[in-house]
Amino acid sequence: MTNAEIARIMREISVFLDMEGVPFRPRAYEKIAHAIEALDEPLASVYHRGGLKAIAEIPGVGKSTAEKIVALIETGRLPYYDDLRRKTPVDVTALTAIEGLGPKMIKALYDQLGVKTVGDLEAAAKAGRVRHLPHFGEKSEQKILKGIAFLKQSGGRLTLGEALPVALEIEARLKKIAGVKRVAVAGSIRRRKETIGDGDLLVVATSPERVMDFLVAMPDVVDVHGKGPTKTSVKLNTGMDVDVRVVPEESFGAALLYFTGSKAHNIALRKLAQTKDYKLSEYGLFHGERAIAGRTEEEVYAVLGLSYIPPELREDAGEVEAALAGTLPDLIGYDDLRGDLQTQTSWTDGSHTIEEMAAEAKRLGLEYIAITDHTKGLAMTHGSDEKKLRKQMAAIDALNAKNPGIRILKGAEVNINKDGTLDIDDETLALLDVVGVAIHSHFNLPREEMTRRVIRAMENPHADILFHPTARLINKREACDLDIDEVIKTAKRTGTILEIDAYPDRLDLKDEHVRKAVEAGVKLVIDSDAHHTGHFQVLHYGIAAARRGWAKKSDVINTRPLKEFLGALKDATRGGRTSK
Ligand code: DGT
Ligand code: CA
Ligand code: CA
Ligand code: ZN
């Protein structure tokens, strides 16, 4: 079983226990799911390396849950989970994916209407049967239907955060097969698109048959769509489809180029090749019958007279023209971040203390980290009020005084009220090093009102960064109806920085918006939005979105050393607070 599957089971257990009204344990299982998702090593290999003890050392995992995880690793089954499912046989993962539908509601829907699947729920809601349940009503019935429609429209595409780890795991497995010389992830995953239709991998191998036999026998394969000597397609138990192609070594580069796509990029390249009287295909670049390039992507681009185009740019969005002219941007690199400006701790809804978060950020090589717990407007997270914030500032001062080897910045994720005011007073905001502002409620305001609200928040002289600007959750909640061009203009005028929230369910700003911001000369930051020490690992998704938006290192200010970073914030640039 992959880590993703085990995490899904832990999360389902959490929901089942929540349905039963069990206190505390649902949250514990939820945290374990988070911790498993954040691991960069397969659980099976953790287990084979260090046994039950190593599993129990994963943060949040105790002895009894470690035993459950080991049962899943060894047998693929867990009687405890099977019992819970038998008691309430509902499709928990699919139902909880519907915005606004929590465990208690799912339980009520099952108990009273026999709802087990999203299909059952849609039928019941359409027949007007949901509104009569206690605590539901016509409004929640409508909301459920809207949530289901949104899920359908996303068309079953997985998020990059779901698909990339699976593709990398399969890549690692294939590399171990005897006679396999090369393996590469291609397709939209290599381009780091925010959602993925299916996975595409390429292999160079002396025995293609051995590769294909291995693939169809993988324990997580639930269906084989097709198996042949050059291409095999399978469905995994997470619902993800994967195409694997074995290609000849001499055309590996051409095949990688072709199957990385995008289709539109391929077509643009093929047209360019034709103007030179060449022919480009997945087998190579040909002049008549003669292959003139194909072993590497680099040589194909070079022979076409182009500079190398990074996969994230291959969307036929001007990159071919820029490569021809030699004007491609020098994109921000995956190792360029020096700080993280959005992290939550156990002071609100995070899992770890300030020290633990700072220590992990330091271990990963960051030079500064802002602690940005939620504020009081977000009551369910025990958000800070002015008093609690001042107390936290003192705690951070004390930690910094001990020279922790990383600078801990005093910050907050300040709630934007419905009218665009902030829920923390200006005197307190003035004491913070970094102020992020964000929308967490009233997501459905009309465009004009929403835009005015966000602009008003950005106009606050203390609001340094607009966090996750559109508040979307990919496949779950639509973006706020916001005039992004106006927001970008306001960012430019007020010196407010726009965030790329790297959490793969958010990726907000998204790539297209990043590109607009970069073109307007607006500065960006890339943050993890970590609620757990494991979450710093998501930063690369945000960097990918920045690269897809043509961002250079200089556009992203948390690539700068601390002093320069602080100097680029609103107060400093406007000659305000200088004591920082
Ligand atoms: P996805 O899976 O929907 O997220 O997107 P991709 O880009 O991974 O698309 P996919 O899996 O259908 O095909 C992988 C790559 O193969 C695609 O990016 C470009 C190439 N490709 C597929 N079909 C065609 C085609 O009809 N023409 C051209 N030029 N390229 C194609
Ligand atoms: Ca694909
Ligand atoms: Ca495909
Ligand atoms: Zn939070």
Coordinates of C-alpha atoms and ligand atoms in Angstrom, one line a residue:
M1 CA 0.0 0.0 0.0
T2 CA 1.2 3.5 -0.8
N3 CA 1.5 6.2 1.8
A4 CA -1.4 8.0 0.1
E5 CA -3.7 5.0 0.5
I6 CA -2.8 4.5 4.2
A7 CA -3.3 8.2 4.8
R8 CA -6.7 8.0 3.2
I9 CA -7.7 5.1 5.5
M10 CA -6.5 7.1 8.5
R11 CA -8.5 10.0 7.4
E12 CA -11.6 7.8 6.9
I13 CA -11.2 6.4 10.4
S14 CA -11.1 9.9 11.7
V15 CA -14.4 10.7 9.9
F16 CA -16.1 7.4 11.1
L17 CA -15.1 8.2 14.7
D18 CA -16.4 11.8 14.3
M19 CA -19.7 10.4 13.1
E20 CA -20.0 8.4 16.3
G21 CA -19.3 11.5 18.3
V22 CA -16.1 10.1 19.8
P23 CA -14.0 13.0 21.3
F24 CA -10.4 13.8 20.5
R25 CA -9.5 10.6 18.5
P26 CA -10.8 11.9 15.2
R27 CA -8.4 14.8 15.4
A28 CA -5.5 12.4 16.3
Y29 CA -6.2 10.3 13.2
E30 CA -6.4 13.4 11.1
K31 CA -3.0 14.4 12.3
I32 CA -1.6 11.0 11.6
A33 CA -3.0 11.2 8.0
H34 CA -1.2 14.6 7.6
A35 CA 2.0 13.1 9.0
I36 CA 1.9 10.2 6.6
E37 CA 1.3 12.4 3.6
A38 CA 4.3 14.5 4.6
L39 CA 6.7 11.6 4.7
D40 CA 9.2 11.4 1.9
E41 CA 9.8 7.7 2.4
P42 CA 7.3 4.9 1.7
L43 CA 5.9 3.5 5.0
A44 CA 6.8 0.0 3.9
S45 CA 10.4 0.9 3.7
V46 CA 10.3 2.7 7.1
Y47 CA 8.9 -0.5 8.5
H48 CA 11.4 -2.8 6.8
R49 CA 14.2 -0.6 8.1
G50 CA 13.1 -0.1 11.7
G51 CA 10.1 -2.3 12.3
L52 CA 7.1 -1.3 14.5
K53 CA 9.3 1.0 16.5
A54 CA 10.2 3.2 13.5
I55 CA 6.5 3.5 12.6
A56 CA 5.6 4.5 16.1
E57 CA 8.3 7.3 15.9
I58 CA 6.3 9.1 13.2
P59 CA 4.9 12.3 14.9
G60 CA 1.4 11.6 16.3
V61 CA 1.6 7.9 15.8
G62 CA 1.3 5.9 19.0
K63 CA 1.8 2.2 19.6
S64 CA -1.8 1.1 18.8
T65 CA -2.0 3.1 15.5
A66 CA 1.5 1.9 14.6
E67 CA 0.1 -1.6 14.8
K68 CA -2.8 -0.7 12.6
I69 CA -0.4 0.8 10.0
V70 CA 1.8 -2.3 10.1
A71 CA -1.3 -4.5 9.5
L72 CA -2.0 -2.4 6.4
I73 CA 1.6 -2.7 5.2
E74 CA 1.8 -6.4 5.8
T75 CA -1.7 -7.6 4.8
G76 CA -3.3 -4.6 3.0
R77 CA -6.2 -5.0 5.4
L78 CA -7.3 -3.6 8.8
P79 CA -10.2 -5.3 10.6
Y80 CA -10.7 -2.2 12.8
Y81 CA -11.4 -0.1 9.7
D82 CA -13.4 -2.8 8.1
D83 CA -15.7 -2.9 11.1
L84 CA -16.2 0.8 11.0
R85 CA -17.1 0.6 7.4
R86 CA -19.5 -2.2 8.0
K87 CA -21.3 -0.2 10.6
T88 CA -21.7 2.8 8.4
P89 CA -21.2 1.6 4.8
V90 CA -20.8 5.0 3.1
D91 CA -18.3 6.3 0.6
V92 CA -16.7 8.6 3.1
T93 CA -13.9 10.0 0.9
A94 CA -16.2 11.0 -1.9
L95 CA -18.9 12.5 0.4
T96 CA -16.4 14.5 2.5
A97 CA -15.1 15.9 -0.8
I98 CA -18.4 17.9 -1.1
E99 CA -17.9 21.4 0.3
G100 CA -19.6 21.9 3.6
L101 CA -20.6 18.3 4.2
G102 CA -19.2 17.1 7.6
P103 CA -19.2 13.7 9.3
K104 CA -22.3 14.4 11.4
M105 CA -24.3 15.4 8.4
I106 CA -23.1 12.3 6.5
K107 CA -24.2 10.1 9.4
A108 CA -27.6 11.7 9.5
L109 CA -28.0 11.3 5.7
Y110 CA -27.2 7.6 6.0
D111 CA -29.3 6.9 9.1
Q112 CA -32.4 8.7 7.8
L113 CA -32.2 8.5 4.1
G114 CA -29.9 5.6 3.4
V115 CA -27.4 7.8 1.5
K116 CA -24.2 5.8 0.8
T117 CA -22.8 7.5 -2.2
V118 CA -22.6 10.9 -3.9
G119 CA -25.1 9.5 -6.4
D120 CA -27.6 8.7 -3.6
L121 CA -27.1 12.1 -2.1
E122 CA -27.7 13.9 -5.4
A123 CA -30.9 11.9 -6.0
A124 CA -32.2 12.6 -2.5
A125 CA -31.4 16.4 -2.7
K126 CA -33.0 16.7 -6.2
A127 CA -36.1 15.0 -4.8
G128 CA -36.2 17.6 -2.0
R129 CA -35.8 15.0 0.7
V130 CA -32.7 16.4 2.3
R131 CA -34.4 19.7 3.4
H132 CA -36.7 17.9 5.8
L133 CA -34.0 16.4 8.0
P134 CA -33.3 18.1 11.3
H135 CA -30.5 20.7 11.0
F136 CA -30.6 20.8 7.2
G137 CA -33.2 22.9 5.4
E138 CA -33.6 24.2 1.9
K139 CA -30.4 26.3 1.9
S140 CA -28.1 23.4 2.8
E141 CA -29.9 21.2 0.2
Q142 CA -29.1 23.8 -2.5
K143 CA -25.5 24.0 -1.2
I144 CA -25.1 20.3 -1.4
L145 CA -26.3 20.2 -5.0
K146 CA -23.9 23.1 -5.9
G147 CA -21.0 21.2 -4.3
I148 CA -21.8 18.1 -6.3
A149 CA -22.1 20.0 -9.5
F150 CA -18.7 21.6 -8.8
L151 CA -17.1 18.2 -8.2
K152 CA -18.5 16.9 -11.5
Q153 CA -17.3 19.9 -13.4
S154 CA -13.7 19.2 -12.2
G155 CA -14.1 16.0 -14.1
G156 CA -12.3 13.6 -11.8
R157 CA -8.9 15.3 -12.4
L158 CA -6.6 14.7 -9.5
T159 CA -4.6 17.5 -7.9
L160 CA -0.9 17.7 -8.6
G161 CA -0.4 16.9 -4.9
E162 CA -2.3 13.6 -5.3
A163 CA -0.7 12.6 -8.6
L164 CA 2.9 13.6 -8.3
P165 CA 3.9 11.4 -5.3
V166 CA 2.3 8.4 -7.0
A167 CA 4.1 9.0 -10.2
L168 CA 7.4 9.4 -8.4
E169 CA 6.8 6.2 -6.5
I170 CA 6.1 4.3 -9.7
E171 CA 9.2 5.8 -11.2
A172 CA 11.3 4.6 -8.3
R173 CA 9.8 1.1 -8.6
L174 CA 10.5 0.9 -12.3
K175 CA 14.1 2.0 -11.8
K176 CA 14.8 -1.1 -9.8
I177 CA 13.8 -3.6 -12.5
A178 CA 16.7 -5.4 -14.1
G179 CA 17.6 -4.0 -17.6
V180 CA 15.8 -0.7 -17.0
K181 CA 18.2 2.1 -18.1
R182 CA 16.0 5.2 -17.8
V183 CA 12.7 6.2 -16.4
A184 CA 11.0 9.6 -16.6
V185 CA 7.7 11.1 -15.6
A186 CA 6.2 13.0 -18.5
G187 CA 2.8 14.6 -19.3
S188 CA 1.0 17.2 -17.3
I189 CA 2.7 16.0 -14.1
R190 CA 6.2 16.9 -15.5
R191 CA 4.7 20.3 -16.6
R192 CA 3.5 20.6 -13.0
K193 CA 0.0 21.5 -14.0
E194 CA -2.3 22.1 -11.0
T195 CA -4.6 19.2 -11.9
I196 CA -3.8 15.9 -13.7
G197 CA -5.9 13.8 -16.0
D198 CA -3.6 10.8 -16.0
G199 CA 0.1 9.9 -15.3
D200 CA 2.5 9.3 -18.2
L201 CA 5.9 7.6 -17.7
L202 CA 8.6 6.7 -20.2
V203 CA 11.1 3.8 -19.9
V204 CA 14.2 2.7 -21.7
A205 CA 14.7 -1.0 -21.1
T206 CA 16.4 -4.1 -22.5
S207 CA 13.3 -6.2 -21.8
P208 CA 10.1 -4.2 -22.3
E209 CA 8.1 -7.3 -21.5
R210 CA 9.6 -7.5 -18.0
V211 CA 8.5 -3.9 -17.4
M212 CA 5.0 -4.5 -18.6
D213 CA 4.6 -7.7 -16.6
F214 CA 5.8 -5.9 -13.5
L215 CA 3.4 -3.0 -14.0
V216 CA 0.2 -5.1 -14.3
A217 CA 1.2 -7.2 -11.3
M218 CA 1.7 -4.1 -9.0
P219 CA -0.5 -4.6 -5.9
D220 CA -2.2 -1.2 -6.3
V221 CA -3.4 -1.9 -9.8
V222 CA -7.1 -2.5 -9.9
D223 CA -7.7 -2.6 -13.7
V224 CA -5.6 -3.1 -16.8
H225 CA -6.9 -0.9 -19.7
G226 CA -4.3 -2.4 -22.1
K227 CA -1.0 -4.2 -22.2
G228 CA 1.4 -4.3 -25.1
P229 CA 5.1 -4.3 -25.9
T230 CA 5.4 -0.5 -26.1
K231 CA 2.5 0.8 -24.0
T232 CA 0.6 -0.4 -20.9
S233 CA -2.2 1.5 -19.2
V234 CA -3.5 0.7 -15.7
K235 CA -5.9 2.1 -13.2
L236 CA -4.6 2.3 -9.6
N237 CA -6.8 1.9 -6.5
T238 CA -6.7 5.6 -5.9
G239 CA -8.6 6.1 -9.2
M240 CA -5.5 7.4 -11.0
D241 CA -4.8 6.1 -14.5
V242 CA -1.2 5.6 -15.6
D243 CA 0.2 5.1 -19.1
V244 CA 3.7 3.7 -19.3
R245 CA 5.6 3.6 -22.6
V246 CA 8.8 1.8 -23.4
V247 CA 10.8 3.7 -26.0
P248 CA 14.1 3.2 -27.9
E249 CA 17.1 4.9 -26.3
E250 CA 18.1 6.8 -29.4
S251 CA 14.7 8.5 -29.5
F252 CA 14.3 9.0 -25.7
G253 CA 14.6 12.8 -25.9
A254 CA 12.1 13.1 -28.7
A255 CA 9.6 10.8 -26.9
L256 CA 10.1 12.7 -23.7
L257 CA 9.4 16.0 -25.5
Y258 CA 6.4 14.6 -27.2
F259 CA 4.8 12.9 -24.2
T260 CA 5.5 15.8 -21.9
G261 CA 3.4 18.0 -24.2
S262 CA 1.5 20.0 -24.0
K263 CA -0.3 19.1 -27.1
A264 CA -0.4 22.7 -28.1
H265 CA 3.4 23.1 -27.5
N266 CA 4.1 20.0 -29.6
I267 CA 2.0 21.4 -32.5
A268 CA 3.9 24.7 -32.3
L269 CA 7.2 22.9 -32.4
R270 CA 6.2 20.7 -35.3
K271 CA 5.2 23.7 -37.3
L272 CA 8.5 25.4 -36.6
A273 CA 10.3 22.2 -37.7
Q274 CA 8.3 22.2 -41.0
T275 CA 9.5 25.7 -41.8
K276 CA 13.0 24.3 -41.7
D277 CA 12.0 21.4 -43.9
Y278 CA 12.3 19.0 -40.9
K279 CA 9.8 16.5 -39.5
L280 CA 9.4 16.2 -35.7
S281 CA 7.7 13.2 -34.1
E282 CA 8.0 11.1 -30.9
Y283 CA 10.7 9.2 -32.8
G284 CA 13.0 12.1 -33.5
L285 CA 13.7 15.1 -35.6
F286 CA 14.2 14.1 -39.2
H287 CA 15.5 15.6 -42.4
G288 CA 14.1 13.3 -45.0
E289 CA 14.9 9.8 -43.7
R290 CA 17.9 11.0 -41.7
A291 CA 17.5 11.5 -37.9
I292 CA 19.2 14.7 -36.9
A293 CA 18.3 14.8 -33.2
G294 CA 16.3 12.7 -30.7
R295 CA 18.5 11.3 -28.0
T296 CA 17.9 14.3 -25.7
E297 CA 15.4 17.1 -25.5
E298 CA 18.2 19.6 -25.4
E299 CA 19.5 18.5 -28.8
V300 CA 16.0 18.7 -30.3
Y301 CA 15.5 22.3 -29.1
A302 CA 19.0 23.3 -30.2
V303 CA 18.6 21.9 -33.7
L304 CA 15.3 23.8 -34.0
G305 CA 17.2 27.0 -33.0
L306 CA 15.6 27.3 -29.6
S307 CA 16.9 27.7 -26.2
Y308 CA 15.9 24.9 -23.8
I309 CA 12.3 25.4 -22.7
P310 CA 11.6 24.2 -19.1
P311 CA 8.6 21.8 -19.0
E312 CA 6.5 24.2 -16.8
L313 CA 6.4 26.7 -19.7
R314 CA 5.3 24.3 -22.4
E315 CA 1.8 25.5 -23.0
D316 CA 2.2 27.4 -26.3
A317 CA 1.7 30.6 -24.3
G318 CA 4.5 32.5 -26.0
E319 CA 7.4 30.3 -24.9
V320 CA 8.4 29.1 -28.4
E321 CA 8.6 32.7 -29.7
A322 CA 10.6 33.7 -26.6
A323 CA 13.0 30.7 -27.0
L324 CA 13.5 31.6 -30.6
A325 CA 14.3 35.2 -29.6
G326 CA 16.4 34.1 -26.7
T327 CA 14.2 36.0 -24.3
L328 CA 12.9 33.2 -22.0
P329 CA 12.9 34.3 -18.4
D330 CA 15.5 32.9 -16.0
L331 CA 12.9 31.1 -13.9
I332 CA 13.0 30.9 -10.1
G333 CA 14.8 27.7 -9.1
Y334 CA 13.5 24.9 -6.8
D335 CA 16.2 25.8 -4.2
D336 CA 15.8 29.5 -4.2
L337 CA 13.6 30.1 -1.2
R338 CA 15.2 31.5 2.0
G339 CA 12.0 32.0 4.1
D340 CA 8.4 31.0 4.6
L341 CA 5.9 33.7 5.6
Q342 CA 2.8 31.6 6.3
T343 CA 2.9 29.0 9.1
Q344 CA 0.5 28.1 11.8
T345 CA 1.3 26.6 15.2
S346 CA -0.4 25.0 18.2
W347 CA -1.3 28.5 19.3
T348 CA -4.2 28.1 16.9
D349 CA -5.0 25.2 14.5
G350 CA -1.5 24.0 13.8
S351 CA 0.0 20.7 15.2
H352 CA 3.3 21.9 16.5
T353 CA 4.9 24.6 18.7
I354 CA 6.7 27.7 17.4
E355 CA 10.0 26.0 18.3
E356 CA 9.2 22.8 16.5
M357 CA 8.1 24.7 13.4
A358 CA 11.2 26.9 13.4
A359 CA 13.5 23.9 14.0
E360 CA 12.1 22.0 11.1
A361 CA 12.3 25.1 8.8
K362 CA 15.9 25.5 9.9
R363 CA 16.7 21.9 9.1
L364 CA 15.4 22.4 5.6
G365 CA 17.8 25.3 5.1
L366 CA 15.4 28.2 5.6
E367 CA 16.8 31.4 7.1
Y368 CA 13.6 32.9 8.4
I369 CA 10.1 31.9 9.1
A370 CA 7.0 34.0 10.0
I371 CA 4.6 32.6 12.6
T372 CA 1.2 33.6 11.2
D373 CA -1.5 32.1 13.4
H374 CA -5.1 32.9 12.7
T375 CA -6.9 35.8 14.3
K376 CA -10.1 36.0 16.3
G377 CA -12.5 36.2 13.3
L378 CA -11.7 32.6 12.7
A379 CA -13.1 31.4 16.0
M380 CA -13.0 27.7 15.2
T381 CA -9.2 27.8 15.2
H382 CA -9.0 29.6 18.5
G383 CA -7.7 32.6 16.5
S384 CA -5.7 35.2 18.4
D385 CA -7.1 38.5 19.7
E386 CA -4.8 41.5 20.4
K387 CA -3.9 40.3 23.8
K388 CA -3.0 36.8 22.7
L389 CA -1.0 38.2 19.8
R390 CA 1.1 40.4 22.1
K391 CA 1.7 37.4 24.3
Q392 CA 2.9 35.4 21.3
M393 CA 5.1 38.3 20.2
A394 CA 6.8 38.1 23.6
A395 CA 7.2 34.4 23.3
I396 CA 8.9 34.8 19.9
D397 CA 11.2 37.5 21.2
A398 CA 12.3 35.1 23.9
L399 CA 13.0 32.4 21.4
N400 CA 15.0 34.7 19.1
A401 CA 17.0 35.8 22.1
K402 CA 18.2 32.2 22.4
N403 CA 19.8 32.4 18.9
P404 CA 17.8 29.5 17.4
G405 CA 19.8 29.7 14.1
I406 CA 16.8 30.9 12.2
R407 CA 15.0 34.2 12.5
I408 CA 11.5 33.8 13.8
L409 CA 9.3 36.7 12.5
K410 CA 6.3 37.9 14.4
G411 CA 3.3 37.7 12.1
A412 CA -0.4 36.9 11.8
E413 CA -2.9 35.7 9.3
V414 CA -5.3 38.5 9.9
N415 CA -8.9 37.9 8.9
I416 CA -10.5 40.2 6.4
N417 CA -14.0 41.1 7.6
K418 CA -16.9 41.2 5.3
D419 CA -16.5 44.9 4.7
G420 CA -12.8 44.8 4.1
T421 CA -11.7 46.0 7.5
L422 CA -9.3 43.8 9.5
D423 CA -10.2 42.0 12.8
I424 CA -7.0 43.2 14.6
D425 CA -6.4 46.8 15.6
D426 CA -3.8 48.9 13.8
E427 CA -1.7 49.5 17.0
T428 CA -1.2 45.7 17.4
L429 CA -0.6 45.2 13.7
A430 CA 2.1 47.9 13.8
L431 CA 4.1 45.7 16.3
L432 CA 4.3 42.7 14.0
D433 CA 7.1 42.0 11.5
V434 CA 4.9 40.6 8.8
V435 CA 1.2 41.0 8.4
G436 CA -0.7 38.6 6.1
V437 CA -4.4 39.3 5.4
A438 CA -6.8 36.7 4.1
I439 CA -10.4 35.9 3.4
H440 CA -11.9 33.0 5.4
S441 CA -15.6 33.7 5.2
H442 CA -18.3 35.3 3.0
F443 CA -16.8 33.6 -0.1
N444 CA -19.9 34.2 -2.2
L445 CA -20.1 38.0 -2.3
P446 CA -20.8 39.5 -5.7
R447 CA -17.7 40.4 -7.8
E448 CA -17.8 44.1 -7.2
E449 CA -18.3 43.9 -3.5
M450 CA -15.7 41.2 -3.1
T451 CA -13.2 43.2 -5.1
R452 CA -13.9 46.3 -3.1
R453 CA -13.5 44.3 0.1
V454 CA -10.1 42.9 -0.8
I455 CA -8.8 46.3 -2.1
R456 CA -9.8 47.9 1.2
A457 CA -7.9 45.3 3.1
M458 CA -4.8 45.9 0.9
E459 CA -5.0 49.6 1.5
N460 CA -4.3 49.1 5.2
P461 CA -0.8 50.4 5.7
H462 CA 0.1 47.4 7.8
A463 CA -1.1 44.7 5.4
D464 CA 2.1 43.4 3.9
I465 CA 0.9 40.3 2.1
L466 CA -2.4 39.2 0.7
F467 CA -2.5 35.5 1.6
H468 CA -4.1 32.9 -0.8
P469 CA -5.8 35.8 -2.7
T470 CA -8.8 34.0 -4.3
A471 CA -9.4 31.5 -1.4
R472 CA -10.1 28.6 -3.8
L473 CA -9.7 25.0 -2.9
I474 CA -9.0 22.9 -6.0
N475 CA -11.8 20.4 -6.7
K476 CA -13.6 21.6 -3.6
R477 CA -14.4 25.3 -3.5
E478 CA -14.5 27.8 -6.3
A479 CA -12.3 30.9 -6.3
C480 CA -14.0 34.0 -4.9
D481 CA -15.4 36.1 -7.7
L482 CA -12.6 38.7 -7.7
D483 CA -11.4 41.1 -10.3
I484 CA -7.8 40.0 -10.3
D485 CA -6.6 42.8 -12.6
E486 CA -7.9 45.3 -10.0
V487 CA -6.2 43.4 -7.2
I488 CA -2.9 43.4 -9.1
K489 CA -3.3 47.1 -9.8
T490 CA -3.9 47.7 -6.1
A491 CA -0.9 45.6 -5.1
K492 CA 1.3 47.8 -7.4
R493 CA -0.2 51.0 -6.0
T494 CA 0.0 50.1 -2.3
G495 CA 3.1 47.9 -2.3
T496 CA 1.2 44.9 -1.1
I497 CA 2.8 41.6 -1.9
L498 CA 0.7 38.8 -3.4
E499 CA 1.2 35.3 -2.1
I500 CA 1.4 32.0 -3.9
D501 CA 0.1 29.6 -1.3
A502 CA 2.0 26.4 -2.1
Y503 CA -0.4 24.0 -0.5
P504 CA -1.4 21.8 -3.5
D505 CA -5.1 22.1 -2.8
R506 CA -4.8 25.8 -3.0
L507 CA -2.0 26.9 -5.4
D508 CA -3.4 30.4 -5.0
L509 CA -2.4 32.7 -6.8
K510 CA -2.6 30.3 -9.7
D511 CA -0.2 30.2 -12.6
E512 CA -2.1 32.5 -15.0
H513 CA -2.6 35.1 -12.2
V514 CA 1.1 34.8 -11.3
R515 CA 2.0 35.7 -14.9
K516 CA -0.2 38.8 -14.8
A517 CA 1.3 39.9 -11.5
V518 CA 4.8 39.4 -12.8
E519 CA 4.0 41.4 -16.0
A520 CA 2.7 44.2 -13.8
G521 CA 5.9 44.2 -11.7
V522 CA 4.1 43.2 -8.5
K523 CA 6.2 41.3 -6.0
L524 CA 5.3 37.8 -4.8
V525 CA 6.1 35.4 -1.9
I526 CA 5.8 31.6 -1.9
D527 CA 4.6 30.1 1.4
S528 CA 3.8 26.7 2.6
D529 CA 0.7 27.5 4.8
A530 CA 2.1 24.8 7.0
H531 CA 0.0 23.5 9.9
H532 CA 2.4 20.7 10.5
T533 CA 6.2 20.3 10.4
G534 CA 5.8 18.0 7.4
H535 CA 4.0 20.6 5.4
F536 CA 7.2 22.6 4.5
Q537 CA 7.6 19.9 1.9
V538 CA 4.9 21.5 -0.2
L539 CA 6.9 24.6 -1.0
H540 CA 8.0 23.1 -4.4
Y541 CA 4.4 23.1 -5.6
G542 CA 4.3 26.8 -5.1
I543 CA 7.6 27.2 -6.9
A544 CA 6.2 25.2 -9.8
A545 CA 3.2 27.5 -10.0
A546 CA 5.6 30.5 -10.0
R547 CA 7.6 29.0 -12.8
R548 CA 4.4 28.2 -14.7
G549 CA 3.6 31.9 -14.3
W550 CA 7.1 32.9 -15.7
A551 CA 8.3 34.2 -12.4
K552 CA 12.0 35.0 -11.9
K553 CA 13.9 34.8 -8.7
S554 CA 13.8 38.6 -8.4
D555 CA 9.9 38.6 -8.5
V556 CA 9.7 36.5 -5.4
I557 CA 10.9 38.4 -2.4
N558 CA 11.4 35.5 0.0
T559 CA 14.3 34.4 -2.1
R560 CA 16.1 37.4 -0.6
P561 CA 18.2 37.5 2.6
L562 CA 16.3 38.5 5.7
K563 CA 17.3 42.2 5.7
E564 CA 16.4 42.7 2.0
F565 CA 13.2 40.8 2.5
L566 CA 12.1 43.1 5.3
G567 CA 13.2 46.1 3.3
A568 CA 10.8 45.1 0.5
L569 CA 7.8 45.1 2.8
K570 CA 5.2 47.9 2.7
D571 CA 6.3 49.9 5.8
A572 CA 9.9 49.9 4.8
T573 CA 9.2 50.9 1.3
R574 CA 6.9 53.7 2.4
G575 CA 9.3 55.0 5.0
G576 CA 7.1 53.9 7.8
R577 CA 8.2 51.5 10.5
T578 CA 12.0 51.3 10.2
S579 CA 12.8 49.7 13.5
K580 CA 12.3 46.2 12.1
Ligands
DGT1 P1 -3.7 15.4 -18.7 O1 -3.3 13.9 -18.6 O2 -5.0 15.6 -19.2 O3 -3.5 16.1 -17.4 O4 -2.7 16.1 -19.8 P2 -1.4 15.5 -20.5 O5 -0.8 16.7 -21.1 O6 -0.6 14.7 -19.7 O7 -2.1 14.7 -21.8 P3 -2.1 13.2 -22.1 O8 -1.9 12.3 -21.0 O9 -3.4 13.0 -22.9 O10 -0.9 13.0 -23.2 C1 0.4 13.2 -22.8 C2 1.2 14.0 -23.8 O11 1.2 13.3 -25.0 C3 0.5 15.3 -24.1 O12 0.9 16.3 -23.2 C4 1.0 15.6 -25.5 C5 1.2 14.3 -26.1 N1 0.0 14.0 -26.9 C6 -1.1 13.3 -26.6 N2 -2.0 13.3 -27.7 C7 -1.4 14.1 -28.6 C8 -1.9 14.5 -29.9 O13 -2.9 14.1 -30.4 N3 -1.1 15.3 -30.6 C9 0.1 15.8 -30.1 N4 0.9 16.6 -30.8 N5 0.5 15.4 -28.9 C10 -0.2 14.6 -28.2
CA2 CA -1.4 12.8 -18.7
CA3 CA -1.8 9.8 -20.9
ZN4 ZN -5.2 27.3 9.7

